[in-house]
PDB file of C-alpha atoms in Angstrom:
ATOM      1  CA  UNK A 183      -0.653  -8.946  30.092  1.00 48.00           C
ATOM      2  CA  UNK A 184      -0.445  -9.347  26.246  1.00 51.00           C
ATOM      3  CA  UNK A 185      -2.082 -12.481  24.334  1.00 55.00           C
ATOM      4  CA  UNK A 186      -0.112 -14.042  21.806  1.00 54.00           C
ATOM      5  CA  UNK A 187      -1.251 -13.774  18.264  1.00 53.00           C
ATOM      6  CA  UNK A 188      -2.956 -17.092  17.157  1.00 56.00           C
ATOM      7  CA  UNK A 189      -1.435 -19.236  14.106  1.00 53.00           C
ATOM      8  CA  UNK A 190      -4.494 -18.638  12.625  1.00 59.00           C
ATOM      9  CA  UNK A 191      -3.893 -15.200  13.088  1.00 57.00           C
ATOM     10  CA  UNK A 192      -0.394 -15.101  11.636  1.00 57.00           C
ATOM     11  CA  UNK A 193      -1.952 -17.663   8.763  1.00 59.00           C
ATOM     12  CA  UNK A 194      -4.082 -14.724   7.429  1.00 66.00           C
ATOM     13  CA  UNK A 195      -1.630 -11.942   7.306  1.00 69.00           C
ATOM     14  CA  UNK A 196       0.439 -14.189   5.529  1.00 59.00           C
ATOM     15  CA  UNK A 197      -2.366 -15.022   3.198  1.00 67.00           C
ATOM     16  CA  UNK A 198      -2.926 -11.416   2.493  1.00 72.00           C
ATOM     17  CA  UNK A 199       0.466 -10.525   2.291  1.00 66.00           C
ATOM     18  CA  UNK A 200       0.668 -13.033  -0.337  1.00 58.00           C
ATOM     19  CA  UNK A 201      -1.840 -12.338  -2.464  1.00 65.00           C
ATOM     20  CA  UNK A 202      -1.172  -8.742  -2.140  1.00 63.00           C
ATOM     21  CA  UNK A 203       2.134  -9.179  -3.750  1.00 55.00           C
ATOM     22  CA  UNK A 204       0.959 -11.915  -6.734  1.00 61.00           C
ATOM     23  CA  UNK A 205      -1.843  -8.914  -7.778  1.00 67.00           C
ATOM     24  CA  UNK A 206       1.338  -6.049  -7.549  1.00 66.00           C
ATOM     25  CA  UNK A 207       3.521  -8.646  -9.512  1.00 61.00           C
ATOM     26  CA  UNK A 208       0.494  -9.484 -11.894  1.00 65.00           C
ATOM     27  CA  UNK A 209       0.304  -5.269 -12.681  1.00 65.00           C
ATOM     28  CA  UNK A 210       4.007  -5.176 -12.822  1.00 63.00           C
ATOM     29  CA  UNK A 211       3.738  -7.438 -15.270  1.00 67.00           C
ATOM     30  CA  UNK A 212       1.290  -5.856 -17.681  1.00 67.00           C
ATOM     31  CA  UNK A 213       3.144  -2.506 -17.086  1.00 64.00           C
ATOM     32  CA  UNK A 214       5.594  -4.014 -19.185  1.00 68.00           C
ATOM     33  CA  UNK A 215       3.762  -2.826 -22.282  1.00 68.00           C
ATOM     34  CA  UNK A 216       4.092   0.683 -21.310  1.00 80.00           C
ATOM     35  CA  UNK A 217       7.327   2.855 -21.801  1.00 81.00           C
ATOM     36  CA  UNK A 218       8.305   2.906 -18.695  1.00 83.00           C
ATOM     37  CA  UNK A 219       7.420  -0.779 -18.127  1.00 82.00           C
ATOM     38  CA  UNK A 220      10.080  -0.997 -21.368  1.00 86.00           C
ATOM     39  CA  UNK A 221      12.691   1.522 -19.902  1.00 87.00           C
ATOM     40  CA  UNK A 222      12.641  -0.912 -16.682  1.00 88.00           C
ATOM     41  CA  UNK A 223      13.297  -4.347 -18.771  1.00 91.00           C
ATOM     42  CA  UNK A 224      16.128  -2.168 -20.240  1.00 91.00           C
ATOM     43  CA  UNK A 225      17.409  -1.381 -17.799  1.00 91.00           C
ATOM     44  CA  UNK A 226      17.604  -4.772 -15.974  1.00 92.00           C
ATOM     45  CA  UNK A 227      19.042  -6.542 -18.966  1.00 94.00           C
ATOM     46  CA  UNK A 228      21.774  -3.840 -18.787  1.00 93.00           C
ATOM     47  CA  UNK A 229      22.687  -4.860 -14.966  1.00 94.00           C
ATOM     48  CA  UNK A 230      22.675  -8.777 -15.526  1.00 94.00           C
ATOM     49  CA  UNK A 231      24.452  -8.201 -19.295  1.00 94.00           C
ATOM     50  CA  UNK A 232      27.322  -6.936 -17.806  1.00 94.00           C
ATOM     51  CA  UNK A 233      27.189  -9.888 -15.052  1.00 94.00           C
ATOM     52  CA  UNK A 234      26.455 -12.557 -17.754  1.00 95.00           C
ATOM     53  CA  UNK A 235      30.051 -11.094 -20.090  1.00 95.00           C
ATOM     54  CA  UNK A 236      31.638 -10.947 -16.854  1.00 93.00           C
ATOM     55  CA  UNK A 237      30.873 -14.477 -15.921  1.00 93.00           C
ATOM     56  CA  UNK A 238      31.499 -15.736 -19.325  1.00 94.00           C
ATOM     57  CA  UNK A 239      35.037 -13.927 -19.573  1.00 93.00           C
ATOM     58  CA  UNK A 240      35.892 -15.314 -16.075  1.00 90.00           C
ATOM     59  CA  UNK A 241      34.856 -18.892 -16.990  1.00 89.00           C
ATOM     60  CA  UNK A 242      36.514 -18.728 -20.636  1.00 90.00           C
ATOM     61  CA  UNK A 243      39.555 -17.971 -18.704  1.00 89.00           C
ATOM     62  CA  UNK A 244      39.208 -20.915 -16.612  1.00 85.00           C
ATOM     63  CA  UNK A 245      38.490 -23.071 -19.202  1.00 86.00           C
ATOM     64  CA  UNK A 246      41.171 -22.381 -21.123  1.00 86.00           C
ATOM     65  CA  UNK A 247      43.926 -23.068 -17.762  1.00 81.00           C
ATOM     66  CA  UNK A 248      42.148 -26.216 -17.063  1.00 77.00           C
ATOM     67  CA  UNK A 249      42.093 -27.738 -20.921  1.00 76.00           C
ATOM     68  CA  UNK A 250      45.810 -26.689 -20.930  1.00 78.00           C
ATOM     69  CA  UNK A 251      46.826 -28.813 -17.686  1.00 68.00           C
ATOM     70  CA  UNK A 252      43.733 -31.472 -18.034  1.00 65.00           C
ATOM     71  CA  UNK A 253      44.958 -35.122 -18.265  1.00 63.00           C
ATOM     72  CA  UNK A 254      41.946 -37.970 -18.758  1.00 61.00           C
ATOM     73  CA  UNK A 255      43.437 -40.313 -15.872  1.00 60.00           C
ATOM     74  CA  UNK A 256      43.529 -38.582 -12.546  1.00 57.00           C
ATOM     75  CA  UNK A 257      40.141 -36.735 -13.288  1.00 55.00           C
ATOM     76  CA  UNK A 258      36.894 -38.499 -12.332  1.00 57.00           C
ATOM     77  CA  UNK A 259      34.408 -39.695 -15.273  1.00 60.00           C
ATOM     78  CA  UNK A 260      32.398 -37.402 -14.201  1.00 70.00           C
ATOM     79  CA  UNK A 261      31.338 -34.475 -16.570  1.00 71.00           C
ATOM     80  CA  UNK A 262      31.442 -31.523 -14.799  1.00 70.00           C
ATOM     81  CA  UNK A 263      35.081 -32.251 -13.395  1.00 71.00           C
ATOM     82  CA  UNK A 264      35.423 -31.681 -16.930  1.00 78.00           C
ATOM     83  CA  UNK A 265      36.995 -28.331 -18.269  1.00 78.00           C
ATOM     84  CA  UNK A 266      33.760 -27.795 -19.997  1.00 83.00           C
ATOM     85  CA  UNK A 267      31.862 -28.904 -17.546  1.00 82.00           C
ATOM     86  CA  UNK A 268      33.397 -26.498 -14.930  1.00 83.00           C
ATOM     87  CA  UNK A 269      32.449 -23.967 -17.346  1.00 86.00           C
ATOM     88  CA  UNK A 270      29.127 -24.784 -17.975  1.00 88.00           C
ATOM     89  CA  UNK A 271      29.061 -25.201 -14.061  1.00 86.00           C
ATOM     90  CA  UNK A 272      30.663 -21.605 -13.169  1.00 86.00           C
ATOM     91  CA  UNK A 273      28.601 -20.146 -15.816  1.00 89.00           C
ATOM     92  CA  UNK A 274      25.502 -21.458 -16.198  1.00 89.00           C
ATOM     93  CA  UNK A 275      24.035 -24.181 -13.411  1.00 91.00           C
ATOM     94  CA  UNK A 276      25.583 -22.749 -10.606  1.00 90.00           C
ATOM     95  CA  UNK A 277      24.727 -18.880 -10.618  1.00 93.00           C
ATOM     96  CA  UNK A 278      21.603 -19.578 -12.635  1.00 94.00           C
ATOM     97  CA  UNK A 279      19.248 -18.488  -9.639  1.00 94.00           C
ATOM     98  CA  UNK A 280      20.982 -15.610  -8.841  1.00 95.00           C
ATOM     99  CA  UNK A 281      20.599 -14.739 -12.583  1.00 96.00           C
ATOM    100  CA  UNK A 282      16.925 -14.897 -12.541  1.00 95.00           C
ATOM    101  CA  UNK A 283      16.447 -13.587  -8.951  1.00 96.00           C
ATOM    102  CA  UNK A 284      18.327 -10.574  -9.445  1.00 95.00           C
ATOM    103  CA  UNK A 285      16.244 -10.001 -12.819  1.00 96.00           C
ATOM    104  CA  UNK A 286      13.134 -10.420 -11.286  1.00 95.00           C
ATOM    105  CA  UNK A 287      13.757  -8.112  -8.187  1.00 95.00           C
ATOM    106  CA  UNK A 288      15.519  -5.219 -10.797  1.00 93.00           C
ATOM    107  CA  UNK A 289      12.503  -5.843 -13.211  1.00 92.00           C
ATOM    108  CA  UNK A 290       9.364  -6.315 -10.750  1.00 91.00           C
ATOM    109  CA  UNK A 291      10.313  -5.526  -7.026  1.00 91.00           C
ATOM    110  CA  UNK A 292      13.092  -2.352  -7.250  1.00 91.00           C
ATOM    111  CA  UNK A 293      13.421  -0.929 -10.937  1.00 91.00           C
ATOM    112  CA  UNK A 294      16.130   1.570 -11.781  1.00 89.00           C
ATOM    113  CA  UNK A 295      13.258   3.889 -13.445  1.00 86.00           C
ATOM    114  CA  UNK A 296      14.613   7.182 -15.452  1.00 81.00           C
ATOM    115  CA  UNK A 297      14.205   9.548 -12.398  1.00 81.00           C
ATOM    116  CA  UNK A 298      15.875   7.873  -9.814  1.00 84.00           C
ATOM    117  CA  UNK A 299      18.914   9.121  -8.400  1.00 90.00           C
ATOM    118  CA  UNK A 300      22.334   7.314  -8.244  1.00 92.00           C
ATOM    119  CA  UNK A 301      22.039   6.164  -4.705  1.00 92.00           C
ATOM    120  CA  UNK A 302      19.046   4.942  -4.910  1.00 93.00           C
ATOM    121  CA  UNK A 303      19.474   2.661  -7.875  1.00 93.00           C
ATOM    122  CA  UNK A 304      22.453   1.373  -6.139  1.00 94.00           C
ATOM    123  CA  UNK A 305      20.323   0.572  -2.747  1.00 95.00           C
ATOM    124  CA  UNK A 306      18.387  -1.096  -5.481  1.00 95.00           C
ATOM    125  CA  UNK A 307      21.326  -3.284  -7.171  1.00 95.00           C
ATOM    126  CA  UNK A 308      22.479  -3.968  -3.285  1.00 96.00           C
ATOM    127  CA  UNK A 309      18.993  -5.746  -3.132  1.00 96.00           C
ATOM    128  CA  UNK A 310      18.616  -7.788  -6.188  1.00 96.00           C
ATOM    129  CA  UNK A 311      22.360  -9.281  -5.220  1.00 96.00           C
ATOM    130  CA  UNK A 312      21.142 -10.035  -1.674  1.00 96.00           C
ATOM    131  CA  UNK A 313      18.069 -11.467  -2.998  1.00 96.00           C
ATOM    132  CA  UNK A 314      20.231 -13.751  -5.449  1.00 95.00           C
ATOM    133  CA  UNK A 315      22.673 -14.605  -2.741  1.00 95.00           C
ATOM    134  CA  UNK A 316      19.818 -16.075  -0.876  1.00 96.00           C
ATOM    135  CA  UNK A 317      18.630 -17.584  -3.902  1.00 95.00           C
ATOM    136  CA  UNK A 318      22.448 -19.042  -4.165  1.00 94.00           C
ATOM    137  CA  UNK A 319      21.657 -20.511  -0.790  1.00 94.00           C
ATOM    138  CA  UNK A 320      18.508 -21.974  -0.897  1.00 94.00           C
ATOM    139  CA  UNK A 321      19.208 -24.034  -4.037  1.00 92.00           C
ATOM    140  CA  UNK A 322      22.785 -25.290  -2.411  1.00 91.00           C
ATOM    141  CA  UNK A 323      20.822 -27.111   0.178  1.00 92.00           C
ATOM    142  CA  UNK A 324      20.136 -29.911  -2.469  1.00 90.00           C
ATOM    143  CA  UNK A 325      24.172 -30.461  -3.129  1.00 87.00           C
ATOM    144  CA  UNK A 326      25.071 -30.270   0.177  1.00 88.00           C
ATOM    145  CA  UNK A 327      22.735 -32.542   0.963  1.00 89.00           C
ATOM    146  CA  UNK A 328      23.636 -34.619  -0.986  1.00 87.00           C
ATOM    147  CA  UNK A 329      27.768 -33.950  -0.354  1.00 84.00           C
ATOM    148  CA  UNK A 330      27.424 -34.418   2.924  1.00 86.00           C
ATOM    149  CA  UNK A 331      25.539 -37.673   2.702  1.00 87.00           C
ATOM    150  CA  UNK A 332      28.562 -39.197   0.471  1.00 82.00           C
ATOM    151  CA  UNK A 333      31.423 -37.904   2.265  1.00 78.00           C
ATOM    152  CA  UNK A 334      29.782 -38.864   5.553  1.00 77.00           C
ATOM    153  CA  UNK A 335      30.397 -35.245   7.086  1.00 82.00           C
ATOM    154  CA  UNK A 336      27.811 -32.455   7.125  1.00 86.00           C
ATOM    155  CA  UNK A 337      30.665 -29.809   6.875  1.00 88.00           C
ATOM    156  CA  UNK A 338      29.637 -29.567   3.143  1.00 86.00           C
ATOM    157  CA  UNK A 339      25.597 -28.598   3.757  1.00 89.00           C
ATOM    158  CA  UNK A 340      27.381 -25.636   6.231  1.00 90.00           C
ATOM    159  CA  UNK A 341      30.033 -24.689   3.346  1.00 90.00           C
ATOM    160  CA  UNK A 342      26.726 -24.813   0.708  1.00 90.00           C
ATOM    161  CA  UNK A 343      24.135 -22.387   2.600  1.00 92.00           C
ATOM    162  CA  UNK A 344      27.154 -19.939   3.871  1.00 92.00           C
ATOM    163  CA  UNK A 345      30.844 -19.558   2.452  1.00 93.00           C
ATOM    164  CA  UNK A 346      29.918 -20.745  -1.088  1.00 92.00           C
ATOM    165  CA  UNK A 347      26.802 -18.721  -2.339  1.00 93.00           C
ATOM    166  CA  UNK A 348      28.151 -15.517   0.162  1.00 94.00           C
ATOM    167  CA  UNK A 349      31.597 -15.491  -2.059  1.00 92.00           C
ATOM    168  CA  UNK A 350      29.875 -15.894  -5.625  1.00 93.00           C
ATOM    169  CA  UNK A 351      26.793 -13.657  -4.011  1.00 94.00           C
ATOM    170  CA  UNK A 352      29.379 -10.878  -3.546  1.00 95.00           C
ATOM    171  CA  UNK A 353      31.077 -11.031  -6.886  1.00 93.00           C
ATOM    172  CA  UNK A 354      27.827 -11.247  -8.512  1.00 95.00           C
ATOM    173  CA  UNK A 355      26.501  -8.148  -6.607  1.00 95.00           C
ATOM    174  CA  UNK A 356      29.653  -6.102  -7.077  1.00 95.00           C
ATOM    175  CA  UNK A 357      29.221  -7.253 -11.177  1.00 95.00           C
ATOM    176  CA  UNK A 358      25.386  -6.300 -10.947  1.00 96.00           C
ATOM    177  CA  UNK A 359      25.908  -2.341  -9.377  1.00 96.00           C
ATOM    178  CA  UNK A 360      28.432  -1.756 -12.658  1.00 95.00           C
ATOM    179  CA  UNK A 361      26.031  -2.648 -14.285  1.00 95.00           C
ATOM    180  CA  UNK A 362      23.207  -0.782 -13.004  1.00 95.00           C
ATOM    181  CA  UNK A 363      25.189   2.300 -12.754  1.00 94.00           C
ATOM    182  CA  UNK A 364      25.539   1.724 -16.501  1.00 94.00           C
ATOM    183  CA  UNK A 365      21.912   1.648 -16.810  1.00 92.00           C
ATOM    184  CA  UNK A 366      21.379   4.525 -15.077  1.00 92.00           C
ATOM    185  CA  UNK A 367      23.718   6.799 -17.135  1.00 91.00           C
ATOM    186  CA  UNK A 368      21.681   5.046 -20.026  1.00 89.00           C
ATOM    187  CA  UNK A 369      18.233   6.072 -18.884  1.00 85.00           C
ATOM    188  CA  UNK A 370      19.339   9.680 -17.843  1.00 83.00           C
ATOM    189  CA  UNK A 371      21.050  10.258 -21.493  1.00 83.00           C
ATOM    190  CA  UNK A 372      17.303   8.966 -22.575  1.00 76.00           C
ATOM    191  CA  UNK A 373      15.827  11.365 -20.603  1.00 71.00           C
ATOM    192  CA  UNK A 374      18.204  14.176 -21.840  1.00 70.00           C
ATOM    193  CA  UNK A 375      18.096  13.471 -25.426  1.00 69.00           C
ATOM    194  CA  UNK A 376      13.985  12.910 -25.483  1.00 61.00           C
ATOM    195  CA  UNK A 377      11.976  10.054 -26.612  1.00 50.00           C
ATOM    196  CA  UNK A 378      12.637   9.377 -30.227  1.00 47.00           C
ATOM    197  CA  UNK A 379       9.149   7.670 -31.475  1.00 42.00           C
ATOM    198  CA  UNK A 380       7.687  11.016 -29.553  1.00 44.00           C
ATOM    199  CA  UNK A 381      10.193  13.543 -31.686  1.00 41.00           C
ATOM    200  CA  UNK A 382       9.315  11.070 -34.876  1.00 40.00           C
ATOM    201  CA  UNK A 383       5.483  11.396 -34.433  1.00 41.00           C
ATOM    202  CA  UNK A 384       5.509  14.711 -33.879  1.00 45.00           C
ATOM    203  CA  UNK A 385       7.789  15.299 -36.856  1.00 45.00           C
ATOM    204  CA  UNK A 386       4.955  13.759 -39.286  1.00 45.00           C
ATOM    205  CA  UNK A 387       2.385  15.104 -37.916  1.00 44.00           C
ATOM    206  CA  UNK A 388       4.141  18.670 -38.760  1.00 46.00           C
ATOM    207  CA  UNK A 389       5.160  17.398 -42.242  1.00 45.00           C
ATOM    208  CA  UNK A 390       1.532  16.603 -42.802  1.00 46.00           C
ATOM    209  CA  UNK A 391       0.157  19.538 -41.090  1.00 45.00           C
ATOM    210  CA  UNK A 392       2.968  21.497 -43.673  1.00 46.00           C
ATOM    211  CA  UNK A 393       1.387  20.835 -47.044  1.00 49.00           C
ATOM    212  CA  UNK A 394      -2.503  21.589 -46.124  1.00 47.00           C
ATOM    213  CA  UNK A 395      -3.638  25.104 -47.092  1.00 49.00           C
ATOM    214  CA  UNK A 396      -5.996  26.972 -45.473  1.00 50.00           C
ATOM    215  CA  UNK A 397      -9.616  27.058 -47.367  1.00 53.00           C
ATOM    216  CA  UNK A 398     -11.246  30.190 -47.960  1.00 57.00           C
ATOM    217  CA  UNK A 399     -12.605  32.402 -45.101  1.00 56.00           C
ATOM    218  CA  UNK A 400     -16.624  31.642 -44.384  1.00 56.00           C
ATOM    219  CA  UNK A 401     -18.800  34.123 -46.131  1.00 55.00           C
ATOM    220  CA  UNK A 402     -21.526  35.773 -43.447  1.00 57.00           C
ATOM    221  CA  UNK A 403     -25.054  35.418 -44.260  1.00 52.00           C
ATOM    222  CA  UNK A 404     -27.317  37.853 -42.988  1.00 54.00           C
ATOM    223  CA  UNK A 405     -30.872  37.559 -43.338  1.00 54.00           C
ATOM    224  CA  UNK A 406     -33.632  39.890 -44.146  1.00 49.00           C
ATOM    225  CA  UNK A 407     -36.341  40.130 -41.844  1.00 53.00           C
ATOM    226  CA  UNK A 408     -39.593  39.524 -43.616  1.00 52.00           C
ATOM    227  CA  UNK A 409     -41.929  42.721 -43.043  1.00 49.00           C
ATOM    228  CA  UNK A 410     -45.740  41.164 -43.363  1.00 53.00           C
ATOM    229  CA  UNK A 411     -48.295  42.904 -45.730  1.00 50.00           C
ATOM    230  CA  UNK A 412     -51.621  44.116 -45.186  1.00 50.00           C
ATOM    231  CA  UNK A 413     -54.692  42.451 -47.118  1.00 48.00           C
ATOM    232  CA  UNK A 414     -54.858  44.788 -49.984  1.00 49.00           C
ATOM    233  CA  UNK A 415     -51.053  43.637 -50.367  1.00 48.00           C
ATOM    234  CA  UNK A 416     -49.283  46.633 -49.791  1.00 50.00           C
ATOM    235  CA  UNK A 417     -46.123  47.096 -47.480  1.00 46.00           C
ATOM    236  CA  UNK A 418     -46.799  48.485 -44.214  1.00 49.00           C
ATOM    237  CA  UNK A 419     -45.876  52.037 -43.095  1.00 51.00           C
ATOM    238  CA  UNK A 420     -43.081  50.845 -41.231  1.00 50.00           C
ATOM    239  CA  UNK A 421     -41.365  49.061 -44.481  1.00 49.00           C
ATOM    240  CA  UNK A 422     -42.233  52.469 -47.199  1.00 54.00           C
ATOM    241  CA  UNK A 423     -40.159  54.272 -48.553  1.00 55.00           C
ATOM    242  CA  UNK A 424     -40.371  58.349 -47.676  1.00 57.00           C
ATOM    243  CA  UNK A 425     -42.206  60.349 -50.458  1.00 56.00           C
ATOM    244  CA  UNK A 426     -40.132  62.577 -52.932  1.00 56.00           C
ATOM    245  CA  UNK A 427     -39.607  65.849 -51.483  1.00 56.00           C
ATOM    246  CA  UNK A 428     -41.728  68.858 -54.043  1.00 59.00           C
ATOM    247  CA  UNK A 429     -39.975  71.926 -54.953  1.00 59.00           C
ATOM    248  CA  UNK A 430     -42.408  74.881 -53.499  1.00 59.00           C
ATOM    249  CA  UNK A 431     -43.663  77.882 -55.974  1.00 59.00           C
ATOM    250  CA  UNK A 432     -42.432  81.035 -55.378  1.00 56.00           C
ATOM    251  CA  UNK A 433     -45.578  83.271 -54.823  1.00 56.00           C
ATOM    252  CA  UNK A 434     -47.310  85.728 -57.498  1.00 57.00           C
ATOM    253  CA  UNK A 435     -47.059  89.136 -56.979  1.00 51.00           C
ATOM    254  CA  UNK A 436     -50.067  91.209 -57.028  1.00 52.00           C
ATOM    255  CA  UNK A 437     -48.728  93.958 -59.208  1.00 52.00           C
ATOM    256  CA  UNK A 438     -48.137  91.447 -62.199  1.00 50.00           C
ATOM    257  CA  UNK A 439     -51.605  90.127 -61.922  1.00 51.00           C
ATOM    258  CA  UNK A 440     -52.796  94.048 -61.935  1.00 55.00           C
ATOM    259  CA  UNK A 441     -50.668  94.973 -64.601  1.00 57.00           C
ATOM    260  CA  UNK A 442     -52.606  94.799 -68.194  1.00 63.00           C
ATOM    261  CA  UNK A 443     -50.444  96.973 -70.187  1.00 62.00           C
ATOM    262  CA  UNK A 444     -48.674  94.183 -72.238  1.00 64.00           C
ATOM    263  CA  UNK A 445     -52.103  93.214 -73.519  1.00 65.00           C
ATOM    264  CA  UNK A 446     -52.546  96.448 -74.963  1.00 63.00           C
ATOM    265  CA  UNK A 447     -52.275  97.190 -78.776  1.00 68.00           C
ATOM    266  CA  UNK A 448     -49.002  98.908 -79.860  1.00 67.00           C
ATOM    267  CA  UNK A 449     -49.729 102.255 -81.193  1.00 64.00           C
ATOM    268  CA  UNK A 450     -50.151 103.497 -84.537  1.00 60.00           C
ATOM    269  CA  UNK A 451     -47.585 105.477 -86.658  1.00 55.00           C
ATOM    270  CA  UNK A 452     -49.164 109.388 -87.918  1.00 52.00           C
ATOM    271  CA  UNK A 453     -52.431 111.011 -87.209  1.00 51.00           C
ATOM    272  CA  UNK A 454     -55.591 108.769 -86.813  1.00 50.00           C
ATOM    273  CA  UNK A 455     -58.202 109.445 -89.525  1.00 46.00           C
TER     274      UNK A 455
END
């Protein structure tokens, strides 16, 4: 037999849950500052740019069939039945939350980082337009509300949360995966073609590196190991220097010592009177 979880239970998770995503939104949020926090914003302006020209181009278009057939009488004073006010409407109020949801989920939830693949960015895209669809949806319950208290009917609260935000939801989302394929193709040439602050930095760092000559090679000092002196202030034995070498004398023969000869007078000339 299972028990069935408590609402207290279920409160908690949901609690956590909660606050576990406001702390991963909060450090989405200051990852901003970093490059790839930057590549990301990029990258989801990209997606809803080319949802915002589309939307404009559509409702320029639109404006300019209804100001061409627009007579004051059978419209209502109201200003949206206006051409400009459909415009504004089509534009701006009514996809306004799928704007900012899909920005948000692109930005914070599933970025389209540098090395994703192509699939995977568009699972991505497929996401933020589901998540502004439902967005579209939630906000319509206010109008239909509203609609269906006027006209008496509740057929326009059902036409508000389904077949209204479903057919802008899916002409939004098919807008939103051009442009995120765009912004993929834009990241990956980044990639390719190399951070240009890095390339810069590391160019002037090289230019200044360039002009700096190198300083003369250190000299080696060796020192002399002091030899200590006796008391009567002479070097020891171990610091003097070896004494000259002496030549040695040949010895003196005996016979010259004997010999007396060359003392002798020299002899007279004629006889000796």
């Amino acid at each position: 037999m299972t028990s069935t979880p408590q609402p207290d239970a279920a409160t908690d998770r949901s609690s956590r849950r909660a606050a576990v995503f406001v702390r991963r939104a909060a450090s989405e949020v200051r990852g901003l500052r970093s490059d790839q926090g930057r590549s990301r914003l990029l990258a989801a302006a990209t997606a809803l740019g080319v949802v915002l020209v589309a939307r404009f181009a559509l409702g320029l278009a639109a404006l300019v069939g209804s100001a061409l057939g627009y007579s004051v009488t059978p419209w209502p004073s109201d200003f949206t039945a206006t051409p400009v006010g459909q415009f504004l409407g089509s534009f701006v109020f009514y996809p306004f939350p799928f704007y900012l949801v899909a920005f948000v989920v692109l930005l914070l939830v599933r970025p389209v980082d540098r090395g994703s693949s192509l699939p995977r960015a568009l699972r991505h895209g497929l996401v933020a337009g589901a998540a502004g669809t439902v967005a579209l949806a939630l906000v319509g319950i206010v109008p239909g509300v509203a609609a269906s208290l006027s006209g008496g009917t509740w057929v326009n609260l059902a036409l508000y949360l389904t077949t209204i935000p479903f057919t802008a939801g899916v002409v939004d989302t098919a807008l939103l995966l051009v442009g995120v394929v765009l912004a993929w193709h834009a990241s990956r040439a980044a990639t390719l073609l190399g951070d240009p602050v890095d390339v810069e930095s590391r160019g002037d760092e090289g230019a200044a590196a360039d002009p700096v000559e190198p300083g003369p090679a250190p000299v080696e000092v060796t020192t002399v190991e002091e030899v200590p002196a006796d008391t009567s202030g002479r070097v020891q034995d171990s610091a003097r220097e070896p004494a000259p070498a002496t030549r040695p004398t040949p010895p003196r023969s005996s016979s010259a010592a004997d010999d007396w000869s060359r003392f002798a007078p020299p002899a007279a000339d004629g006889d000796d009177r």
